[in-house]
Short mmCIF file of C-alpha atoms in Angstrom, two decimals:
data_model
loop_
_atom_site.label_atom_id
_atom_site.label_comp_id
_atom_site.label_asym_id
_atom_site.label_seq_id
_atom_site.Cartn_x
_atom_site.Cartn_y
_atom_site.Cartn_z
CA MET Z 1 8.27 28.85 -14.65
CA GLY Z 2 6.91 26.00 -12.83
CA SER Z 3 3.65 26.18 -14.83
CA SER Z 4 6.37 25.69 -18.01
CA ARG Z 5 7.77 22.88 -17.11
CA TRP Z 6 4.46 20.97 -16.33
CA LYS Z 7 3.40 22.48 -20.45
CA VAL Z 8 6.39 21.07 -21.57
CA ALA Z 9 6.39 18.05 -19.59
CA ALA Z 10 2.43 17.10 -20.50
CA ALA Z 11 3.33 18.13 -24.59
CA ALA Z 12 6.18 15.38 -24.23
CA PHE Z 13 3.77 13.10 -22.80
CA LEU Z 14 0.92 13.69 -25.14
CA ALA Z 15 3.71 13.37 -27.95
CA ILE Z 16 4.65 9.53 -26.44
CA LEU Z 17 1.42 8.84 -26.29
CA GLY Z 18 0.60 9.57 -29.74
CA SER Z 19 3.22 7.81 -31.39
CA LEU Z 20 2.19 4.58 -29.76
CA LEU Z 21 -1.34 4.43 -30.54
CA PRO Z 22 -1.70 3.39 -34.26
CA VAL Z 23 -2.62 5.70 -36.73
CA ASP Z 24 -3.56 3.47 -40.11
CA ALA Z 25 -6.87 1.35 -40.02
CA ASP Z 26 -6.64 -2.17 -39.99
CA GLU Z 27 -8.35 -5.84 -40.01
CA HIS Z 28 -7.33 -5.78 -35.85
CA GLU Z 29 -9.69 -2.41 -36.33
CA HIS Z 30 -11.92 -3.69 -38.49
CA THR Z 31 -11.67 -0.01 -40.39
CA TYR Z 32 -10.20 0.27 -43.68
CA THR Z 33 -9.46 3.24 -45.22
CA ASP Z 34 -9.51 3.99 -49.15
CA LYS Z 35 -6.98 1.74 -51.01
CA GLU Z 36 -5.34 0.18 -48.02
CA GLU Z 37 -3.79 -2.66 -47.65
CA VAL Z 38 -6.62 -5.61 -47.17
CA VAL Z 39 -3.75 -9.36 -46.03
CA LEU Z 40 -5.55 -12.81 -47.30
CA TRP Z 41 -4.27 -15.02 -45.09
CA MET Z 42 -4.00 -19.33 -45.96
CA ASN Z 43 -4.64 -21.00 -43.04
CA THR Z 44 -5.03 -24.66 -43.79
CA VAL Z 45 -5.82 -27.45 -46.28
CA GLY Z 46 -7.16 -30.82 -45.68
CA PRO Z 47 -10.02 -33.77 -46.33
CA TYR Z 48 -13.15 -32.22 -46.46
CA HIS Z 49 -14.53 -36.43 -44.63
CA ASN Z 50 -11.96 -35.25 -41.94
CA ARG Z 51 -12.10 -31.52 -40.15
CA GLN Z 52 -9.99 -31.69 -37.84
CA GLU Z 53 -7.01 -33.66 -40.08
CA THR Z 54 -5.30 -30.54 -41.20
CA TYR Z 55 -2.53 -29.18 -42.56
CA LYS Z 56 -0.72 -25.97 -43.83
CA TYR Z 57 -1.49 -24.74 -47.38
CA PHE Z 58 2.14 -24.32 -48.61
CA SER Z 59 2.46 -27.84 -47.90
CA LEU Z 60 1.22 -28.49 -51.27
CA PRO Z 61 2.76 -27.12 -54.07
CA PHE Z 62 1.23 -24.16 -53.92
CA CYS Z 63 3.15 -20.62 -55.00
CA ALA Z 64 2.45 -17.73 -53.35
CA GLY Z 65 2.34 -14.04 -54.71
CA SER Z 66 5.23 -11.91 -55.92
CA LYS Z 67 4.47 -9.41 -52.82
CA LYS Z 68 6.60 -8.90 -49.94
CA THR Z 69 5.55 -11.73 -47.25
CA ILE Z 70 3.87 -10.35 -43.88
CA SER Z 71 4.74 -12.46 -40.87
CA HIS Z 72 1.49 -12.57 -39.09
CA TYR Z 73 1.95 -12.51 -34.55
CA HIS Z 74 -1.07 -14.11 -32.32
CA GLU Z 75 -2.80 -12.12 -31.46
CA THR Z 76 -4.79 -14.37 -28.20
CA LEU Z 77 -3.60 -16.59 -26.40
CA GLY Z 78 -5.86 -19.10 -27.33
CA GLU Z 79 -4.82 -18.85 -30.77
CA ALA Z 80 -1.55 -19.30 -29.91
CA LEU Z 81 -2.12 -22.86 -27.55
CA GLN Z 82 -4.63 -23.89 -30.57
CA GLY Z 83 -1.35 -23.73 -33.30
CA VAL Z 84 -3.33 -21.27 -35.80
CA GLU Z 85 -0.52 -20.17 -38.27
CA LEU Z 86 -1.73 -17.59 -40.78
CA GLU Z 87 0.66 -18.03 -43.77
CA PHE Z 88 0.70 -14.39 -46.10
CA SER Z 89 -0.88 -15.21 -49.86
CA GLY Z 90 1.23 -12.73 -51.29
CA LEU Z 91 -1.89 -11.33 -53.32
CA ASP Z 92 -2.02 -7.53 -54.39
CA ILE Z 93 -5.73 -6.62 -52.10
CA LYS Z 94 -6.39 -2.72 -51.54
CA PHE Z 95 -9.83 -1.25 -50.13
CA LYS Z 96 -12.37 -0.56 -52.87
CA ASP Z 97 -10.20 -1.30 -55.54
CA GLU Z 98 -10.85 -4.04 -57.64
CA VAL Z 99 -8.44 -6.39 -59.53
CA MET Z 100 -8.54 -7.50 -63.12
CA GLN Z 101 -8.08 -11.44 -63.85
CA THR Z 102 -3.88 -11.25 -62.47
CA THR Z 103 -1.64 -13.83 -62.61
CA TYR Z 104 0.32 -13.38 -59.91
CA CYS Z 105 2.44 -16.60 -59.91
CA GLU Z 106 3.36 -19.76 -62.00
CA ILE Z 107 3.48 -23.64 -60.35
CA ASP Z 108 6.38 -25.23 -62.44
CA LEU Z 109 4.24 -28.92 -62.23
CA ASP Z 110 6.91 -31.95 -61.92
CA LYS Z 111 5.89 -35.59 -60.94
CA ALA Z 112 6.31 -35.22 -57.42
CA LYS Z 113 3.90 -31.80 -57.21
CA LYS Z 114 1.45 -33.57 -59.57
CA ASP Z 115 1.04 -36.45 -57.18
CA ALA Z 116 0.98 -34.33 -54.39
CA PHE Z 117 -2.27 -32.80 -56.06
CA VAL Z 118 -3.70 -35.45 -57.53
CA TYR Z 119 -3.62 -37.17 -53.81
CA ALA Z 120 -5.02 -33.94 -52.23
CA ILE Z 121 -7.82 -34.30 -55.57
CA LYS Z 122 -8.52 -37.87 -54.55
CA ASN Z 123 -9.16 -36.89 -50.63
CA HIS Z 124 -11.54 -34.26 -51.96
CA TYR Z 125 -8.76 -31.27 -49.75
CA TRP Z 126 -10.28 -28.19 -49.54
CA TYR Z 127 -8.58 -25.47 -47.88
CA GLN Z 128 -9.62 -22.37 -45.95
CA MET Z 129 -8.52 -18.74 -46.37
CA TYR Z 130 -9.16 -15.11 -43.97
CA ILE Z 131 -9.62 -11.88 -44.95
CA ASP Z 132 -10.37 -9.24 -42.13
CA ASP Z 133 -10.88 -12.48 -39.77
CA LEU Z 134 -14.03 -13.86 -42.28
CA PRO Z 135 -13.26 -16.94 -43.28
CA ILE Z 136 -13.77 -17.83 -47.15
CA TRP Z 137 -13.37 -22.44 -48.30
CA GLY Z 138 -11.92 -23.91 -51.38
CA ILE Z 139 -12.03 -26.67 -53.31
CA VAL Z 140 -8.01 -27.76 -54.78
CA GLY Z 141 -9.26 -29.28 -57.76
CA GLU Z 142 -11.39 -32.44 -58.94
CA ALA Z 143 -11.74 -35.61 -60.89
CA ASP Z 144 -13.46 -36.73 -64.09
CA GLU Z 145 -16.04 -39.08 -64.05
CA ASN Z 146 -13.79 -41.89 -64.80
CA GLY Z 147 -11.78 -40.80 -62.23
CA ASP Z 148 -8.46 -40.92 -64.85
CA ASP Z 149 -8.02 -37.10 -65.14
CA HIS Z 150 -7.56 -34.94 -62.57
CA TYR Z 151 -7.96 -30.98 -62.29
CA LEU Z 152 -6.30 -27.86 -60.65
CA TRP Z 153 -8.50 -25.11 -59.43
CA THR Z 154 -6.59 -22.11 -60.94
CA TYR Z 155 -8.57 -19.00 -60.82
CA LYS Z 156 -9.57 -17.64 -57.26
CA LYS Z 157 -12.22 -15.18 -57.65
CA LEU Z 158 -13.18 -12.91 -54.78
CA GLU Z 159 -16.08 -10.49 -54.81
CA ILE Z 160 -16.21 -8.55 -51.01
CA GLY Z 161 -18.41 -6.57 -49.53
CA PHE Z 162 -18.24 -3.18 -47.56
CA ASN Z 163 -20.06 -1.06 -45.35
CA GLY Z 164 -18.56 2.26 -44.81
CA ASN Z 165 -15.61 1.54 -43.91
CA ARG Z 166 -16.01 -1.80 -42.76
CA ILE Z 167 -16.08 -5.41 -44.38
CA VAL Z 168 -18.55 -7.64 -44.58
CA ASP Z 169 -18.93 -10.22 -46.82
CA VAL Z 170 -16.21 -11.90 -48.58
CA ASN Z 171 -17.34 -15.20 -51.72
CA LEU Z 172 -14.62 -17.28 -53.52
CA THR Z 173 -15.41 -18.84 -57.03
CA SER Z 174 -13.17 -21.28 -58.09
CA GLU Z 175 -12.68 -21.00 -61.32
CA GLY Z 176 -9.97 -21.59 -64.16
CA LYS Z 177 -10.02 -26.22 -64.56
CA VAL Z 178 -6.38 -26.67 -65.50
CA LYS Z 179 -5.50 -30.14 -66.04
CA LEU Z 180 -2.81 -31.86 -64.33
CA VAL Z 181 0.25 -32.86 -66.45
CA PRO Z 182 3.53 -33.16 -65.86
CA ASN Z 183 6.44 -30.73 -66.84
CA THR Z 184 3.76 -27.71 -67.45
CA LYS Z 185 3.68 -24.54 -66.26
CA ILE Z 186 0.09 -24.06 -64.63
CA PRO Z 187 -0.87 -20.30 -64.16
CA MET Z 188 -2.17 -19.00 -61.07
CA SER Z 189 -4.62 -16.17 -61.08
CA TYR Z 190 -7.26 -13.77 -59.41
CA SER Z 191 -9.42 -11.17 -59.42
CA VAL Z 192 -11.20 -9.00 -57.00
CA LYS Z 193 -14.35 -6.81 -57.02
CA TRP Z 194 -15.95 -5.03 -54.73
CA LYS Z 195 -19.69 -3.96 -53.92
CA LYS Z 196 -21.82 -1.94 -50.95
CA SER Z 197 -23.64 -4.20 -48.93
CA ASP Z 198 -26.99 -3.46 -46.34
CA VAL Z 199 -25.38 -6.50 -44.28
CA LYS Z 200 -24.36 -4.89 -40.75
CA PHE Z 201 -20.61 -5.01 -39.42
CA GLU Z 202 -22.41 -6.66 -35.98
CA ASP Z 203 -24.04 -9.18 -38.59
CA ARG Z 204 -21.79 -10.01 -40.74
CA PHE Z 205 -21.37 -14.01 -39.22
CA ASP Z 206 -25.00 -14.84 -39.33
CA LYS Z 207 -24.31 -16.27 -42.77
CA TYR Z 208 -21.78 -18.66 -41.02
CA LEU Z 209 -23.91 -19.75 -38.45
CA ASP Z 210 -26.12 -23.40 -39.53
CA PRO Z 211 -29.95 -21.77 -40.27
CA SER Z 212 -31.49 -25.22 -39.04
CA PHE Z 213 -30.06 -24.95 -36.15
CA PHE Z 214 -32.42 -22.30 -34.92
CA GLN Z 215 -35.06 -23.03 -36.76
CA HIS Z 216 -38.29 -24.61 -34.47
CA ARG Z 217 -38.38 -28.70 -35.42
CA ILE Z 218 -39.62 -29.96 -32.76
CA HIS Z 219 -39.22 -33.79 -32.71
CA TRP Z 220 -41.88 -34.37 -30.33
CA PHE Z 221 -42.21 -37.95 -30.80
CA SER Z 222 -38.51 -38.54 -29.92
CA ILE Z 223 -39.52 -36.15 -26.50
CA PHE Z 224 -42.09 -38.38 -25.99
CA ASN Z 225 -39.90 -40.99 -26.18
CA SER Z 226 -37.40 -39.65 -23.69
CA PHE Z 227 -40.12 -38.68 -21.56
CA MET Z 228 -41.49 -41.88 -21.04
CA MET Z 229 -38.35 -43.54 -20.06
CA VAL Z 230 -37.72 -41.09 -17.89
CA ILE Z 231 -40.74 -41.75 -15.89
CA PHE Z 232 -40.23 -45.40 -16.61
CA LEU Z 233 -37.06 -45.54 -14.66
CA VAL Z 234 -37.61 -43.04 -12.31
CA GLY Z 235 -41.12 -46.16 -10.98
CA LEU Z 236 -38.40 -48.88 -11.00
CA VAL Z 237 -35.63 -47.14 -8.82
CA SER Z 238 -38.67 -45.48 -6.88
CA MET Z 239 -40.46 -49.36 -6.48
CA ILE Z 240 -36.80 -50.67 -5.52
CA LEU Z 241 -35.98 -48.24 -2.81
CA MET Z 242 -39.50 -48.30 -1.07
CA ARG Z 243 -39.57 -51.99 -0.74
CA THR Z 244 -36.19 -51.58 0.65
CA LEU Z 245 -37.27 -48.47 2.98
CA ARG Z 246 -40.01 -50.94 3.67
CA LYS Z 247 -38.19 -53.55 5.44
CA ASP Z 248 -35.43 -51.43 7.47
CA TYR Z 249 -38.43 -48.67 9.14
CA ALA Z 250 -40.11 -52.81 9.43
CA ARG Z 251 -36.40 -54.10 11.08
CA TYR Z 252 -36.06 -50.90 13.13
CA SER Z 253 -39.64 -50.68 14.72
CA LYS Z 254 -38.84 -53.99 15.96
CA GLU Z 255 -35.85 -53.95 17.85
CA GLU Z 256 -37.66 -50.27 19.34
CA GLU Z 257 -39.67 -52.79 21.11
CA MET Z 258 -36.85 -55.42 22.23
CA ASP Z 259 -34.60 -54.89 25.05
CA ASP Z 260 -31.32 -53.35 25.71
CA MET Z 261 -30.39 -57.42 26.37
CA ASP Z 262 -31.63 -58.12 23.39
CA ARG Z 263 -30.48 -56.00 20.69
CA ASP Z 264 -27.37 -57.05 18.82
CA LEU Z 265 -25.46 -53.98 18.70
CA GLY Z 266 -22.78 -55.19 16.37
CA ASP Z 267 -25.90 -56.09 13.46
CA GLU Z 268 -25.72 -52.80 11.70
CA TYR Z 269 -27.94 -53.33 8.16
CA GLY Z 270 -29.64 -51.08 5.33
CA TRP Z 271 -29.72 -47.70 5.31
CA LYS Z 272 -26.90 -47.54 9.36
CA GLN Z 273 -24.12 -49.31 7.00
CA VAL Z 274 -25.15 -46.50 3.76
CA HIS Z 275 -24.35 -43.97 6.59
CA GLY Z 276 -21.33 -45.31 7.67
CA ASP Z 277 -19.62 -45.29 3.87
CA VAL Z 278 -21.13 -42.20 3.68
CA PHE Z 279 -19.63 -40.54 5.99
CA ARG Z 280 -16.45 -42.44 6.42
CA PRO Z 281 -13.13 -40.05 6.13
CA SER Z 282 -11.39 -40.83 3.02
CA SER Z 283 -8.11 -42.52 2.89
CA HIS Z 284 -6.51 -39.72 0.83
CA PRO Z 285 -8.52 -36.52 1.97
CA LEU Z 286 -5.20 -34.64 -0.02
CA ILE Z 287 -5.76 -36.07 -3.34
CA PHE Z 288 -9.96 -36.22 -2.65
CA SER Z 289 -9.89 -32.53 -1.25
CA SER Z 290 -8.35 -31.47 -4.26
CA LEU Z 291 -10.12 -33.35 -6.68
CA ILE Z 292 -13.20 -31.53 -5.18
CA GLY Z 293 -12.23 -28.50 -5.36
CA SER Z 294 -11.02 -29.08 -9.03
CA GLY Z 295 -14.27 -30.17 -10.22
CA CYS Z 296 -16.13 -27.55 -8.55
CA GLN Z 297 -14.23 -24.80 -10.05
CA ILE Z 298 -14.70 -26.14 -13.45
CA PHE Z 299 -18.09 -26.40 -12.60
CA SER Z 300 -17.63 -22.78 -11.98
CA VAL Z 301 -15.69 -21.83 -15.02
CA SER Z 302 -18.28 -24.33 -17.41
CA LEU Z 303 -21.05 -22.16 -16.94
CA ILE Z 304 -19.61 -18.84 -16.74
CA VAL Z 305 -17.94 -19.35 -19.97
CA ILE Z 306 -21.24 -20.55 -21.43
CA ILE Z 307 -23.17 -17.44 -20.02
CA VAL Z 308 -20.21 -15.05 -21.86
CA ALA Z 309 -20.90 -16.75 -24.85
CA MET Z 310 -24.34 -16.64 -24.78
CA VAL Z 311 -23.77 -12.83 -24.28
CA GLU Z 312 -21.02 -12.25 -26.40
CA ASP Z 313 -20.41 -13.14 -30.25
CA LEU Z 314 -17.26 -15.30 -29.46
CA TYR Z 315 -17.35 -17.20 -32.45
CA THR Z 316 -16.18 -14.42 -33.99
CA GLU Z 317 -12.34 -13.71 -33.15
CA ARG Z 318 -9.99 -17.30 -33.69
CA GLY Z 319 -9.11 -18.84 -30.64
CA SER Z 320 -11.17 -16.09 -28.22
CA MET Z 321 -12.94 -19.54 -26.58
CA LEU Z 322 -9.98 -20.82 -25.72
CA SER Z 323 -8.84 -17.47 -23.85
CA THR Z 324 -11.50 -16.58 -22.69
CA ALA Z 325 -11.83 -20.31 -20.79
CA ILE Z 326 -7.67 -19.30 -19.45
CA PHE Z 327 -8.75 -16.12 -17.82
CA VAL Z 328 -11.72 -17.91 -15.71
CA TYR Z 329 -10.14 -19.86 -15.18
CA ALA Z 330 -7.49 -18.16 -13.69
CA ALA Z 331 -10.52 -15.96 -12.05
CA THR Z 332 -12.22 -18.90 -10.36
CA SER Z 333 -8.95 -19.95 -8.70
CA PRO Z 334 -10.53 -18.73 -5.11
CA VAL Z 335 -13.74 -21.05 -6.01
CA ASN Z 336 -10.62 -24.22 -5.95
CA GLY Z 337 -9.06 -22.83 -2.34
CA TYR Z 338 -12.65 -22.36 -1.16
CA PHE Z 339 -14.09 -25.77 -1.71
CA GLY Z 340 -11.21 -27.78 -1.52
CA GLY Z 341 -9.54 -26.29 1.99
CA SER Z 342 -12.85 -26.40 3.45
CA LEU Z 343 -13.37 -30.05 3.13
CA TYR Z 344 -9.85 -30.94 3.83
CA ALA Z 345 -9.59 -29.37 6.81
CA LYS Z 346 -13.04 -30.75 8.07
CA GLN Z 347 -11.46 -33.89 7.54
CA GLY Z 348 -8.55 -33.27 10.28
CA GLY Z 349 -5.97 -32.29 7.41
CA ARG Z 350 -3.20 -30.14 8.45
CA ARG Z 351 -1.19 -29.34 5.34
CA TRP Z 352 -2.70 -27.09 4.03
CA ILE Z 353 -0.39 -25.02 1.76
CA LYS Z 354 0.62 -28.86 0.44
CA GLN Z 355 -2.89 -29.12 -0.34
CA MET Z 356 -2.52 -25.68 -2.02
CA PHE Z 357 -0.37 -25.85 -3.99
CA ILE Z 358 -1.59 -29.59 -5.20
CA GLY Z 359 -5.05 -28.62 -6.00
CA ALA Z 360 -4.14 -25.41 -8.20
CA PHE Z 361 -1.33 -27.74 -10.26
CA MET Z 362 -2.96 -31.00 -10.72
CA ILE Z 363 -5.31 -30.50 -13.23
CA PRO Z 364 -3.43 -28.10 -15.36
CA ALA Z 365 -0.83 -29.99 -14.91
CA MET Z 366 -2.57 -33.46 -16.31
CA VAL Z 367 -3.81 -31.21 -19.16
CA CYS Z 368 -1.12 -30.16 -20.27
CA GLY Z 369 1.06 -33.22 -19.69
CA THR Z 370 -1.82 -35.51 -22.05
CA ALA Z 371 -1.45 -31.68 -25.04
CA PHE Z 372 2.06 -32.31 -24.56
CA PHE Z 373 2.01 -36.02 -26.00
CA ILE Z 374 -0.65 -34.76 -28.11
CA ASN Z 375 1.22 -32.41 -29.33
CA PHE Z 376 4.09 -33.92 -30.34
CA ILE Z 377 2.18 -36.65 -32.39
CA ALA Z 378 0.90 -33.74 -33.94
CA ILE Z 379 4.54 -32.60 -34.79
CA TYR Z 380 5.18 -35.68 -36.61
CA TYR Z 381 2.63 -36.09 -38.44
CA HIS Z 382 3.79 -32.33 -39.85
CA ALA Z 383 -0.01 -31.23 -38.63
CA SER Z 384 -1.29 -27.23 -39.18
CA ARG Z 385 -2.77 -28.10 -35.10
CA ALA Z 386 0.66 -28.82 -34.17
CA ILE Z 387 1.88 -26.17 -31.40
CA PRO Z 388 5.43 -25.56 -31.15
CA PHE Z 389 7.36 -25.96 -28.14
CA GLY Z 390 8.58 -22.51 -27.55
CA THR Z 391 5.11 -21.30 -27.53
CA MET Z 392 4.13 -24.51 -24.53
#
């Protein structure tokens, strides 16, 4: 009787566990089955010459496809804090299912919409999209040689490479140049072509890396110039220190030959004064020790994040670098407490609980205050990187 109860309980547990586990492949797992939906996310749009000035894609009067809207939830803490808010394009894309050129919507172009597109084209606006976390870039439009007429690219030609059941490559070709004329309808179309690729899933982000950065182009003249400059400065500082030390040593040896009555005990100079300045207790030991502890923590966070970035490919996931830095900062809190608390105790401090709270919250409070102010300005200008106050 008891064994049957255990079997029933185990079966129920496995059934509940199986219901909680995802069974369908998607962009989170980066694996797909045939005819499975592939989501095209629209990210930002902004001027090419100022990559930091970005707005939501649909802040321009683009139209979306007729497919049902899918909400995008923040996958990571870093993605949420960076203000990444992807919007569904409404395009119907399925894995390995090719789509011929199809019109998905029409833009009813009035004067206000035309002016918005003309402003974007004059400022060389470009937009960014994502398919399976792979970024895609495209240009809004272009002007003629005289700059009088402006044209909008209306045809998105997508070519997606796959290796097995994974997407490894995405290319966009913008075609269908249409002149902007008020009180007209502009059809927006797209097509999808799938092709096999030999690119491994682990290497699919290599095409986005700057190849010139990894080439061994050594600027020997610049290195030699910097090296000689460092040697010159080190030699200059060493000569000044040697002259100062030589004079101090001469005075010290002269004082040793004097009697105690002839020696002026109040006359301290040279390195004796430096000794007093260095080992003098701080006038605000609580703040000083908290800053030292926070500095040691920030140094350890920077070192660990650099090592993790060298080992792992953090650039392949949106917001992963910021998420890693936040978790490492929380994990290295004992570093702050150890160095800050020990320095505070050496200086005779007794309010160690207050020092612990100040050391833990001083730097985060300063960062959050600055970020809150900048985010308020970003919200005022409707920037895409603005973080909702609820998220903050």
